[in-house]
PDB file of C-alpha atoms in Angstrom:
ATOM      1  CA  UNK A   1      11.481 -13.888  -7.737  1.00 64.00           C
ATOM      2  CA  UNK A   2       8.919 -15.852  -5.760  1.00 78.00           C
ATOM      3  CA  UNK A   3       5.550 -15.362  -6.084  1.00 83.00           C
ATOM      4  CA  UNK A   4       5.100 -15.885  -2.646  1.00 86.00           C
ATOM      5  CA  UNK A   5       7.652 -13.074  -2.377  1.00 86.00           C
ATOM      6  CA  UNK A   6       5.982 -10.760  -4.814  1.00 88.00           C
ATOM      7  CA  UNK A   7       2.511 -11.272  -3.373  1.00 90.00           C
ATOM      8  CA  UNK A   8       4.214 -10.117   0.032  1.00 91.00           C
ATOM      9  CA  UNK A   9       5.539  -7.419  -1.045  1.00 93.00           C
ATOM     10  CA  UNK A  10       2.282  -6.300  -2.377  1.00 91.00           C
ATOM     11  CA  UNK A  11       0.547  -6.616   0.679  1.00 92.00           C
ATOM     12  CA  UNK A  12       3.285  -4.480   2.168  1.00 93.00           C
ATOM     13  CA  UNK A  13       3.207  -1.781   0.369  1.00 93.00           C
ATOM     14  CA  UNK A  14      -0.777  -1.247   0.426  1.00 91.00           C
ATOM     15  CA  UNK A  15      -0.467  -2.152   4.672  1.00 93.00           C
ATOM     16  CA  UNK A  16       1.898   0.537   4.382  1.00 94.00           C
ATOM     17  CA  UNK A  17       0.443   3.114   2.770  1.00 93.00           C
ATOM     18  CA  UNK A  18      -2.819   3.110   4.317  1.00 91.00           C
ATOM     19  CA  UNK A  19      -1.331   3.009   7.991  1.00 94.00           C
ATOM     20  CA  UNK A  20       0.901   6.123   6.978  1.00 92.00           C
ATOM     21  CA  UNK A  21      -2.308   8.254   7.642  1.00 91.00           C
ATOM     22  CA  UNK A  22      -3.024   6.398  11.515  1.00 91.00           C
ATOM     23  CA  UNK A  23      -1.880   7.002  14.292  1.00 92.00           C
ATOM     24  CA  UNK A  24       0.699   3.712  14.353  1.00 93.00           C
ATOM     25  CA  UNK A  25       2.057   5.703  11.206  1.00 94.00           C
ATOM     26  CA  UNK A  26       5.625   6.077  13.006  1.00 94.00           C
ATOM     27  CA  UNK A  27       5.044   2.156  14.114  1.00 95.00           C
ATOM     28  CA  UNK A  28       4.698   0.965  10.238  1.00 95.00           C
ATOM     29  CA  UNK A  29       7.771   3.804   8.813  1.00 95.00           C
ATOM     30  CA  UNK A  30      10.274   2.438  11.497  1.00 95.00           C
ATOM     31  CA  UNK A  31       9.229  -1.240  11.124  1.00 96.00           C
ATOM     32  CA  UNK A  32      10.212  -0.875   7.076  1.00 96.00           C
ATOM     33  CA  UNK A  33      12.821   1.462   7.735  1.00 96.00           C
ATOM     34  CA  UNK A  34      14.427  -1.264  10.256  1.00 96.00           C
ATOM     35  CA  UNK A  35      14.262  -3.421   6.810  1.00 96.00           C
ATOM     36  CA  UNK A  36      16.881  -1.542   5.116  1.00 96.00           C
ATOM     37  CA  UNK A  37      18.474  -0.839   8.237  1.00 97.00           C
ATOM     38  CA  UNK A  38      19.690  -4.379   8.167  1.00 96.00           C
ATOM     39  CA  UNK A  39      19.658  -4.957   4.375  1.00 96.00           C
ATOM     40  CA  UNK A  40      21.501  -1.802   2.933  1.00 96.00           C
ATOM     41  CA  UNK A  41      22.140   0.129   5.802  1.00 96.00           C
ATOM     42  CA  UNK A  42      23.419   2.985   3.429  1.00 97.00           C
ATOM     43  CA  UNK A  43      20.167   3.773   2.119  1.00 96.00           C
ATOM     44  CA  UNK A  44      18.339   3.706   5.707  1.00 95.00           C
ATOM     45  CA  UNK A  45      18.159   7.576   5.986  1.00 96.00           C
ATOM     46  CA  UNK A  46      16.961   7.966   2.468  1.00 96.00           C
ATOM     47  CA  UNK A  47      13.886   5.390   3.053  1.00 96.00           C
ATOM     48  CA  UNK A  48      12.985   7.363   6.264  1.00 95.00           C
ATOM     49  CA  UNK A  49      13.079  10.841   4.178  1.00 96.00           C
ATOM     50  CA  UNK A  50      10.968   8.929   1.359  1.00 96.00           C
ATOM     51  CA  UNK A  51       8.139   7.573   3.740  1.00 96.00           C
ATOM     52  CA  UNK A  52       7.837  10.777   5.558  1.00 95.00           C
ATOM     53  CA  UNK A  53       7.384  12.352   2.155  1.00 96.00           C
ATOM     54  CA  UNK A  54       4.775   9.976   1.121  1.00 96.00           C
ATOM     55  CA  UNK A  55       2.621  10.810   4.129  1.00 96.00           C
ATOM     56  CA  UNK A  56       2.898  14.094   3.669  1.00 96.00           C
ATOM     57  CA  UNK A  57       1.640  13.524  -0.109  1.00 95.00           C
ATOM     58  CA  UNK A  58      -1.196  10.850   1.687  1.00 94.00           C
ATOM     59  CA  UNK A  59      -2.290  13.470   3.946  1.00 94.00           C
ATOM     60  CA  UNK A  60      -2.389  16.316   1.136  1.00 95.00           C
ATOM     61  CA  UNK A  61      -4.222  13.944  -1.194  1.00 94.00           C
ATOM     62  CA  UNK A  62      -6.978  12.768   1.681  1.00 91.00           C
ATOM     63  CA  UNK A  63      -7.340  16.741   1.952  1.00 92.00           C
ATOM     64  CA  UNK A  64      -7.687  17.514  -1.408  1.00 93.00           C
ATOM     65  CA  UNK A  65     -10.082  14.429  -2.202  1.00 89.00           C
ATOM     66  CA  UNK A  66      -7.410  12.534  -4.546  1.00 91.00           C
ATOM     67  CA  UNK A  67      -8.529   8.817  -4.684  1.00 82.00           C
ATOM     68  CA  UNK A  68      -5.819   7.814  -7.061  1.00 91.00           C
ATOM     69  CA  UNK A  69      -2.554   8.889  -4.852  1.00 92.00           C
ATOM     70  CA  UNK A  70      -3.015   6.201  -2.247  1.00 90.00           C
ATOM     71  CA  UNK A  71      -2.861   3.651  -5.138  1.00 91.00           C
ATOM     72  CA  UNK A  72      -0.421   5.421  -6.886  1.00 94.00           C
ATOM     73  CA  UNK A  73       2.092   5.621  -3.773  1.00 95.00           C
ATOM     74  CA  UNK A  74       0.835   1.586  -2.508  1.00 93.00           C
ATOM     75  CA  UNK A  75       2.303   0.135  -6.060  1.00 94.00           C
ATOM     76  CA  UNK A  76       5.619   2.723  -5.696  1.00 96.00           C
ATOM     77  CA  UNK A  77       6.550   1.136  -2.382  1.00 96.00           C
ATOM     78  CA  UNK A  78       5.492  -2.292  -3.295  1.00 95.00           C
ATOM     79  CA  UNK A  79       8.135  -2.260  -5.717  1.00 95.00           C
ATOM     80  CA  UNK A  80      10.914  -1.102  -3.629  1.00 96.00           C
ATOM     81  CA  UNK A  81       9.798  -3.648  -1.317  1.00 96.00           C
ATOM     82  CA  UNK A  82       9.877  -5.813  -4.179  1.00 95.00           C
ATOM     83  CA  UNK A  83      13.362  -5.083  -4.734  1.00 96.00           C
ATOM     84  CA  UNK A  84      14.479  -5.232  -1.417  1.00 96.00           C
ATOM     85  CA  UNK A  85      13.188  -8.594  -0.748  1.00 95.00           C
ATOM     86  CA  UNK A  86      14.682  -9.605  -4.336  1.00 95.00           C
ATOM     87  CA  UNK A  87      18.322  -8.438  -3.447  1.00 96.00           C
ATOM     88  CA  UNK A  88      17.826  -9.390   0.435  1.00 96.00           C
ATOM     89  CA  UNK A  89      15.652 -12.752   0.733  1.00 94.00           C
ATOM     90  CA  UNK A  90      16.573 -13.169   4.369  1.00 95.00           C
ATOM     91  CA  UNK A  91      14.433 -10.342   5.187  1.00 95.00           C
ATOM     92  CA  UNK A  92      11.117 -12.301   3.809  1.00 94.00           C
ATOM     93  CA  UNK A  93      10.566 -13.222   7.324  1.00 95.00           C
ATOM     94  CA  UNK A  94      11.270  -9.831   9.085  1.00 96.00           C
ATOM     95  CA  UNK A  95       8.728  -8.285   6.580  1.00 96.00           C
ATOM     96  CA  UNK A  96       6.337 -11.109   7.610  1.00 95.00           C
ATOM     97  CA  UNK A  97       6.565 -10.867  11.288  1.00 95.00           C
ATOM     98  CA  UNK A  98       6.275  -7.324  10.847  1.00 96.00           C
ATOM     99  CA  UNK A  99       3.195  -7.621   8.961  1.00 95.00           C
ATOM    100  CA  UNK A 100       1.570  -9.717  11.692  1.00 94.00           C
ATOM    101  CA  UNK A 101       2.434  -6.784  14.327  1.00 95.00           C
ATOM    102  CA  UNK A 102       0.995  -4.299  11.815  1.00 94.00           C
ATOM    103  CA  UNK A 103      -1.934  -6.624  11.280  1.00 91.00           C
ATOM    104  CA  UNK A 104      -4.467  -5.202  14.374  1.00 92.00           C
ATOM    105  CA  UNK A 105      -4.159  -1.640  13.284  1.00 90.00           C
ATOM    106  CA  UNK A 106      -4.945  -2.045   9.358  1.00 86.00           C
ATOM    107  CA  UNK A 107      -8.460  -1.623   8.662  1.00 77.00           C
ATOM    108  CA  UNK A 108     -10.618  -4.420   8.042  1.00 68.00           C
ATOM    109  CA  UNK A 109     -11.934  -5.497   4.655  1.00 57.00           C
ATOM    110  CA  UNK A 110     -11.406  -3.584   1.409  1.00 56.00           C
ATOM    111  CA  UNK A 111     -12.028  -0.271   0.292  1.00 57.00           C
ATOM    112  CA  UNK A 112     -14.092   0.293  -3.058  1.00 61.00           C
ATOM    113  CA  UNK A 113     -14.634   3.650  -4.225  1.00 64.00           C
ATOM    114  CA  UNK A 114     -16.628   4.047  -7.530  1.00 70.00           C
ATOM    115  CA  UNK A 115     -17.070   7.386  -9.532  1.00 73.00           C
ATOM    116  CA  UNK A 116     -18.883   7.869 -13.109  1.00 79.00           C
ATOM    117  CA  UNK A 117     -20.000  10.367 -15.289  1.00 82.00           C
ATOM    118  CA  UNK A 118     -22.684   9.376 -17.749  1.00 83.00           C
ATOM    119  CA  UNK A 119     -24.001  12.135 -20.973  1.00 85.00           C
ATOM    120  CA  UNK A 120     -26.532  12.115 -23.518  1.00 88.00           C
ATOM    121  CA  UNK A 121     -28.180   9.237 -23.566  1.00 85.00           C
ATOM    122  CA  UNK A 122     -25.249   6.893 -21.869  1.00 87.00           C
ATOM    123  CA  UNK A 123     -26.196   4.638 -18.781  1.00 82.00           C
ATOM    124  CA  UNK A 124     -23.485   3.985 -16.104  1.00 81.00           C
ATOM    125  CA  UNK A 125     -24.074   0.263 -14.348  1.00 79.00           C
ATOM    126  CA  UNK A 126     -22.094   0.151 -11.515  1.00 78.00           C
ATOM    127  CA  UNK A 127     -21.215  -2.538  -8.574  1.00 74.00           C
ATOM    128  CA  UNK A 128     -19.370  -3.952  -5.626  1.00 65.00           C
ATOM    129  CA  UNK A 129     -19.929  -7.588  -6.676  1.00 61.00           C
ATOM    130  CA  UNK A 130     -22.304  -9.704  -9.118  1.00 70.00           C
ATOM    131  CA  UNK A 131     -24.578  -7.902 -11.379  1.00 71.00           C
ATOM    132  CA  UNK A 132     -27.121  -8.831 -13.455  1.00 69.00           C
ATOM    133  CA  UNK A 133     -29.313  -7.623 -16.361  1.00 69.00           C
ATOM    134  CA  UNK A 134     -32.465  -8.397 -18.325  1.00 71.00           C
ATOM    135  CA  UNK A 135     -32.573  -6.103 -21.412  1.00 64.00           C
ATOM    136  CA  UNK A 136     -36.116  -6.109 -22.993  1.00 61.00           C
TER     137      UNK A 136
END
């Protein structure tokens, strides 16, 4: 596959998921749903039924505090994309253009969410970015 391709497909499923949980949520699971719709027309239904689950598990795992899901379910539907765009290369530029229309409502910049749990006598360093230290 292209790594152009792949790299697309990554960004698609990670726009995706975190627009599942927005209100353009219906704007972003019709706009890939349209992809299959075209490319395997057979499986269009099934995709719908699949995203809808997913925000349903997004929405339980935003309630319930669960950073991981939202990761979890952005690599899941990067790889269908994946495939999709593997099997169906003509749809690289639907998936694009789509993307661009998607682009205003995904949130700006990256999310970083750090946890740690230190014992004893343990020290936890965390960051964002750079980080420097002068043990004495």
């Amino acid at each position: 596959m292209d790594p152009e391709m792949a790299v697309l497909a990554g960004t698609a499923g990670t726009t995706l998921v975190t627009l599942l949980t927005t209100e353009v949520w219906q704007r972003a699971r019709d706009g890939i749903a349209s992809l299959w719709r075209r490319a395997e027309p057979e499986r269009t239904a099934a995709i719908s039924a699949e995203l809808e689950v997913t925000r349903e598990d997004l929405l339980a795992a935003q309630a319930s505090g669960d950073l991981e899901s939202r990761s979890e379910l952005g690599r899941e539907w990067q790889g269908r994309i994946r495939r999709l765009l593997a099997a169906h290369p003509e749809e690289t530029e639907a998936l694009r253009t789509l993307l661009n229309d998607l682009a205003p409502y995904t949130p700006a910049g990256p999310s970083v969410t750090q946890h740690a749990t230190a014992s004893g006598h343990a020290r936890v360093y965390q960051a964002g970015r750079d980080q420097n230290f002068d043990h004495r």
